[in-house]
Tab-separated table of C-alpha atoms in Angstrom:
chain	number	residue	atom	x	y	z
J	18	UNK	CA	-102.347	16.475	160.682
J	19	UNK	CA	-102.961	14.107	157.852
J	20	UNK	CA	-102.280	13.996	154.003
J	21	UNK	CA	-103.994	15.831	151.218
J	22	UNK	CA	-104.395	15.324	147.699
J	23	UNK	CA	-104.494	18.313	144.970
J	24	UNK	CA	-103.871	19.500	141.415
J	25	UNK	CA	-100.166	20.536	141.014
J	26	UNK	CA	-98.959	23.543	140.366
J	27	UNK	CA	-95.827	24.686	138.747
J	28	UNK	CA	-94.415	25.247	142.006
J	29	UNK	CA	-94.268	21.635	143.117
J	30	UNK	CA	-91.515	21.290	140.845
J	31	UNK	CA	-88.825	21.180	143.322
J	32	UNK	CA	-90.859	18.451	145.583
J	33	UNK	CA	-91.639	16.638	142.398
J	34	UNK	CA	-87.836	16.504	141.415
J	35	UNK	CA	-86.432	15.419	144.992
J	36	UNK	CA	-88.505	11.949	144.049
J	37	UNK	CA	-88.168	11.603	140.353
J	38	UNK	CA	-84.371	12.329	140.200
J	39	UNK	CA	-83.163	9.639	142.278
J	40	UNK	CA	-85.227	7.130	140.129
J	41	UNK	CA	-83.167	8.792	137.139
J	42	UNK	CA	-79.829	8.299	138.488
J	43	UNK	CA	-80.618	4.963	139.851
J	44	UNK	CA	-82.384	3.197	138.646
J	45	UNK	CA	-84.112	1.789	134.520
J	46	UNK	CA	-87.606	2.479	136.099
J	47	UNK	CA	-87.604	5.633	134.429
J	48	UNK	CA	-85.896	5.306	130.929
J	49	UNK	CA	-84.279	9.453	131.093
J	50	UNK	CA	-80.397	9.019	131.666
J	51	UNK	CA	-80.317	13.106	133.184
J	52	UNK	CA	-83.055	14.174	135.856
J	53	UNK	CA	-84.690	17.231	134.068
J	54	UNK	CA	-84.425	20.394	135.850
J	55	UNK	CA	-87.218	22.028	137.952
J	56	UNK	CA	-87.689	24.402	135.317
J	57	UNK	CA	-88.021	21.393	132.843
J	58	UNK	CA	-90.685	19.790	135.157
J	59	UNK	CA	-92.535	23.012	136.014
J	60	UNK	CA	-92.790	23.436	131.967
J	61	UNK	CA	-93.851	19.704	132.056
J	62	UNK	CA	-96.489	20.236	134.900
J	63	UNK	CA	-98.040	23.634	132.992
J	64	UNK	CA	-98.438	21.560	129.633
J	65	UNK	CA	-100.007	18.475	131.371
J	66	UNK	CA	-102.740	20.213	133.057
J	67	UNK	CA	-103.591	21.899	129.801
J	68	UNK	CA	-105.321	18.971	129.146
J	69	UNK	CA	-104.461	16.077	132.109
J	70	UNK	CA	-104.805	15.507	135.296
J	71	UNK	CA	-101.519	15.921	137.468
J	72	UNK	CA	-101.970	15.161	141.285
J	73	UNK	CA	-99.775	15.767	144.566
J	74	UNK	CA	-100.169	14.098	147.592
J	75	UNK	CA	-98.762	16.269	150.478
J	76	UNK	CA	-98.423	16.410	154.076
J	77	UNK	CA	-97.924	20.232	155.594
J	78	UNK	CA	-94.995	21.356	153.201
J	79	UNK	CA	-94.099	18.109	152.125
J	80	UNK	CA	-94.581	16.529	149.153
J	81	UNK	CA	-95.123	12.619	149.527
J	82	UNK	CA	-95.744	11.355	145.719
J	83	UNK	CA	-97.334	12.452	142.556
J	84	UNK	CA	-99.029	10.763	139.863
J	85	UNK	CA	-100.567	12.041	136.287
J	86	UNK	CA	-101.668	11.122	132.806
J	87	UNK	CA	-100.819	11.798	129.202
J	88	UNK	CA	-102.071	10.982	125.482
J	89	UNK	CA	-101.808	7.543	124.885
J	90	UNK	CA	-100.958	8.701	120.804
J	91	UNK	CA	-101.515	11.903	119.235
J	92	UNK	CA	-103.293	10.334	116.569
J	93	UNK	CA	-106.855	11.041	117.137
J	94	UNK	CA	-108.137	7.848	117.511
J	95	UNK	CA	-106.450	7.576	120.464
J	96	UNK	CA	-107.815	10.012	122.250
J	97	UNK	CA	-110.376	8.299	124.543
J	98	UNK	CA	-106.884	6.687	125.711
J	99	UNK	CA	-104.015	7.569	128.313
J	100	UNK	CA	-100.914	6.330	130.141
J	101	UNK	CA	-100.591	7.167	133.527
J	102	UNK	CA	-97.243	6.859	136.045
J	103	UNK	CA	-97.211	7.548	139.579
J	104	UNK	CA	-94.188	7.772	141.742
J	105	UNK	CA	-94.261	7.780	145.691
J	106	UNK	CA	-91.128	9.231	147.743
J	107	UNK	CA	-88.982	6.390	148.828
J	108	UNK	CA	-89.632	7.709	152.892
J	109	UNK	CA	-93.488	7.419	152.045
J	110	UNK	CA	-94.252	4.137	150.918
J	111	UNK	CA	-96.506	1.535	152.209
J	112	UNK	CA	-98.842	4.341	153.830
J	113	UNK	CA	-101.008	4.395	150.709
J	114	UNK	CA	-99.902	7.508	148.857
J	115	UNK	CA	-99.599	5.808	145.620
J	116	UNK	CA	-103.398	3.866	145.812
J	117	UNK	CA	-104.644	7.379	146.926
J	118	UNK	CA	-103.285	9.371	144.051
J	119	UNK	CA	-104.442	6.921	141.571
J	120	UNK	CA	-107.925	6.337	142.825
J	121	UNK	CA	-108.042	10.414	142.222
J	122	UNK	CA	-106.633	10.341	139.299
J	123	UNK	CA	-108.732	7.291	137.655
J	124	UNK	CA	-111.970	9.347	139.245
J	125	UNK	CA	-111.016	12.880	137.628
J	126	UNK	CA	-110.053	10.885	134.204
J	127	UNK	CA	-113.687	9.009	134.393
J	128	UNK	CA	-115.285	12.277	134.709
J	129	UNK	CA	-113.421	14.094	131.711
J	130	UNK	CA	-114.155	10.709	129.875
J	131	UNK	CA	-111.221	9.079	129.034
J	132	UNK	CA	-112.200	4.946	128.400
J	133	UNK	CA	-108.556	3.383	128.743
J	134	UNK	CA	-105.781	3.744	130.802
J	135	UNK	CA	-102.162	2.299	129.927
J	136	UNK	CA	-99.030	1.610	131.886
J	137	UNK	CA	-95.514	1.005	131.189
J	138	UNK	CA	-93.794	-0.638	133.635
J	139	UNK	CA	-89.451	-1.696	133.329
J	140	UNK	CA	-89.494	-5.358	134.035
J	141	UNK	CA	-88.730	-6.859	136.731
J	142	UNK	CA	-90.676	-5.275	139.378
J	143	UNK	CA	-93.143	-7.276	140.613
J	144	UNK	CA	-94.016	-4.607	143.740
J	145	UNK	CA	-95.473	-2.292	140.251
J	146	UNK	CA	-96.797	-4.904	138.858
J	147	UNK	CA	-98.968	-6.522	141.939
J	148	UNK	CA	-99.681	-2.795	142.427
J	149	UNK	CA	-100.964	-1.778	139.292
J	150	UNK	CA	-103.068	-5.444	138.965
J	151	UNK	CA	-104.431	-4.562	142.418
J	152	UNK	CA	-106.329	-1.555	140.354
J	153	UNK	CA	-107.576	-3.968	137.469
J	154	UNK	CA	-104.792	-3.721	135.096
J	155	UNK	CA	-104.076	-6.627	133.171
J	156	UNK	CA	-101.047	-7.665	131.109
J	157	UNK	CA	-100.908	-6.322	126.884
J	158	UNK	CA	-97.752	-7.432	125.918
J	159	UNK	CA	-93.830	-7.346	126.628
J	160	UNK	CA	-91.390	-4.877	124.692
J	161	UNK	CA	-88.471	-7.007	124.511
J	162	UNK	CA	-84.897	-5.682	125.210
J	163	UNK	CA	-86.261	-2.243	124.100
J	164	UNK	CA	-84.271	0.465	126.360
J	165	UNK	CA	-80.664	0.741	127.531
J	166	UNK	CA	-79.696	2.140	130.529
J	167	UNK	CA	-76.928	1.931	133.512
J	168	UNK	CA	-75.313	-1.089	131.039
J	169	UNK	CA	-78.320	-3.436	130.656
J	170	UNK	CA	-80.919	-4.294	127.709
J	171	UNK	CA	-84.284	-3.859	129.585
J	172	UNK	CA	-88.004	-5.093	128.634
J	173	UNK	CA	-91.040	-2.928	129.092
J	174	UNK	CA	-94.261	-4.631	130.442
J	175	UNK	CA	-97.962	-2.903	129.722
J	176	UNK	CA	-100.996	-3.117	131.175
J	177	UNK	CA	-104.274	-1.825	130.537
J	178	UNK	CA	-107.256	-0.222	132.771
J	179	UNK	CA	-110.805	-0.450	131.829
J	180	UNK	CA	-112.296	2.985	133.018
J	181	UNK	CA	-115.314	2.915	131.780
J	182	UNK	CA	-117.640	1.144	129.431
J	183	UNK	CA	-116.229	1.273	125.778
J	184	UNK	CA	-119.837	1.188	124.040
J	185	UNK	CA	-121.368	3.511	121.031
J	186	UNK	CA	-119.634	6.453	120.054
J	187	UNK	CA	-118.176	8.425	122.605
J	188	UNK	CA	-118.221	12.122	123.269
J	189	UNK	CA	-114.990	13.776	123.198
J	190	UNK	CA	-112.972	13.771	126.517
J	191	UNK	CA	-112.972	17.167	128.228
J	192	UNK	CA	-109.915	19.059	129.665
J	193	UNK	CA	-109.207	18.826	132.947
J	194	UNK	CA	-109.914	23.131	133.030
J	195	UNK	CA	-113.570	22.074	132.564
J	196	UNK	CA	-114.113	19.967	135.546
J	197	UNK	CA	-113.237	23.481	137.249
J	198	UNK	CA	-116.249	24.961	136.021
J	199	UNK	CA	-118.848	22.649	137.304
J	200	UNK	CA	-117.874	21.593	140.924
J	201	UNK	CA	-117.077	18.124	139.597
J	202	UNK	CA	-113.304	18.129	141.220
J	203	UNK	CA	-113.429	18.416	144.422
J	204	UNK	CA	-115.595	15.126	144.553
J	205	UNK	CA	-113.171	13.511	142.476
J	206	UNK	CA	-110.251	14.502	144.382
J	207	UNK	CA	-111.704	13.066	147.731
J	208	UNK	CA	-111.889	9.735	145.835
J	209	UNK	CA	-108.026	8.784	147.280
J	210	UNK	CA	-107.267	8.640	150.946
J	211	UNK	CA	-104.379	7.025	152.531
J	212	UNK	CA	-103.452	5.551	155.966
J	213	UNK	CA	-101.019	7.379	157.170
J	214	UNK	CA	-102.549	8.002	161.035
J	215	UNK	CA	-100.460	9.052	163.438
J	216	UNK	CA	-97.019	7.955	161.722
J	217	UNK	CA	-97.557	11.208	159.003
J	218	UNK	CA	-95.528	13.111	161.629
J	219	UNK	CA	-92.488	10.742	161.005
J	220	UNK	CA	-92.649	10.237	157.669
J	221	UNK	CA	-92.392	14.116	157.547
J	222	UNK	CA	-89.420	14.378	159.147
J	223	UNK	CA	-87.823	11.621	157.232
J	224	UNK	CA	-88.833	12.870	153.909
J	225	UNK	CA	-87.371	16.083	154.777
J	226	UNK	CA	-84.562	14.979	155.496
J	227	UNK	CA	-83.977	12.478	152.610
J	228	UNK	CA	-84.824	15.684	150.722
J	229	UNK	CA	-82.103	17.726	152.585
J	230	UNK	CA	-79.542	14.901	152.283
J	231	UNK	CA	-80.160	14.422	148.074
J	232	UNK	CA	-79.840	18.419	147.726
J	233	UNK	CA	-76.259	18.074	149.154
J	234	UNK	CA	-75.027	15.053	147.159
J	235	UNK	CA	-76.767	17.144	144.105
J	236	UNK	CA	-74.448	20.009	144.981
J	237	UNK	CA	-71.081	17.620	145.547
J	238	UNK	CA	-72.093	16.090	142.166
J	239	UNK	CA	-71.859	19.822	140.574
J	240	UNK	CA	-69.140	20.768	142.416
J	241	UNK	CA	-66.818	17.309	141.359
J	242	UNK	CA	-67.921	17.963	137.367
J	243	UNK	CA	-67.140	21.865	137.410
């Protein structure tokens, strides 16, 4: 028994939403006010991967965290560039889900050839920021007082990732369907491991059953608004 890290599919959109929904509701590290539905983030997941790279980390039938990237800009300048998020399930942490998914995810986005990765991160938080510095990030600049949400003015932090040299002129980056085609995945995909051990069993069975205990406050909170 251990953890394994994959593409997503559209069908990871209900283990995708027991994590990101509570960090809707609860707190400004996600600036959405409503968690989007699993239809929303199955749409979501299907568009990404058009292009991007979005990951799962799983354990059996449970999902432990996700990560992914998007265009920095659709201006085409930008293209060589990305922002990437990750988000680990609050029974999961400190087992190295997160570090895993993003060493995948940085490998895959080397391959198809993207040169810089950005992240936005809702200040404070120093736990994201020591994590993403950990990686080679380094500090851009401060959006000051820039979102609103659960009645407070919050700043943005980004940082930026060197992923590879930024020297000549590049080639285009490739979609992730490409890396498909020549075997280069797999290899990429082995690039994140974690250190869960023997403890995967019980963090399991408490994701589970955080999972089981947020699907019945989700149906008290439809039941109080009908």
């Amino acid at each position: 028994m251990g953890t394994h890290l994959r593409l997503a599919t559209q069908q990871d959109a209900a283990g995708i939403r027991a994590i990101y929904a509570p960090v809707v509701r609860e707190t400004p590290i996600s600036f959405e006010i409503v968690p989007p539905s699993e239809e929303e983030i199955g749409a979501r997941v299907g568009k990404t991967m058009t292009r991007y790279p979005w990951l799962v980390c799983t354990a059996q039938e449970s999902l432990l965290g996700y990560a992914y990237a998007g265009g920095h800009s659709e201006r085409a300048a930008y293209q060589w560039s990305v922002n990437v998020s990750v988000y680990v399930h609050a029974r999961a942490r400190r087992i190295g889900v997160g570090r895993a998914l993003y060493e995948a995810l940085f490998a895959i986005l080397r391959l198809q050839g993207f040169v810089r990765a950005f992240a936005g991160i809702t200040l404070p938080n120093e736990a994201s920021v020591g994590f993403h510095e950990s990686f080679g990030f380094t500090s851009v600049g401060i959006f000051s007082r820039v979102g609103y949400k659960m009645g407070a003015w919050h700043d943005v932090g980004y940082w930026q990732l060197s992923l590879q040299p930024s020297n000549g002129r590049p080639s285009s980056p490739r979609p992730l369907p490409s890396l498909s085609d020549d075997g280069s995945l797999p290899e990429a995909l082995s690039a994140g491991s974690t250190n869960a051990g023997r403890d995967i069993a019980a963090v399991i069975k408490d994701v589970d059953a955080e999972n089981l205990a947020e699907a019945n406050r989700e149906t008290e909170r439809s039941e109080s608004t009908e």
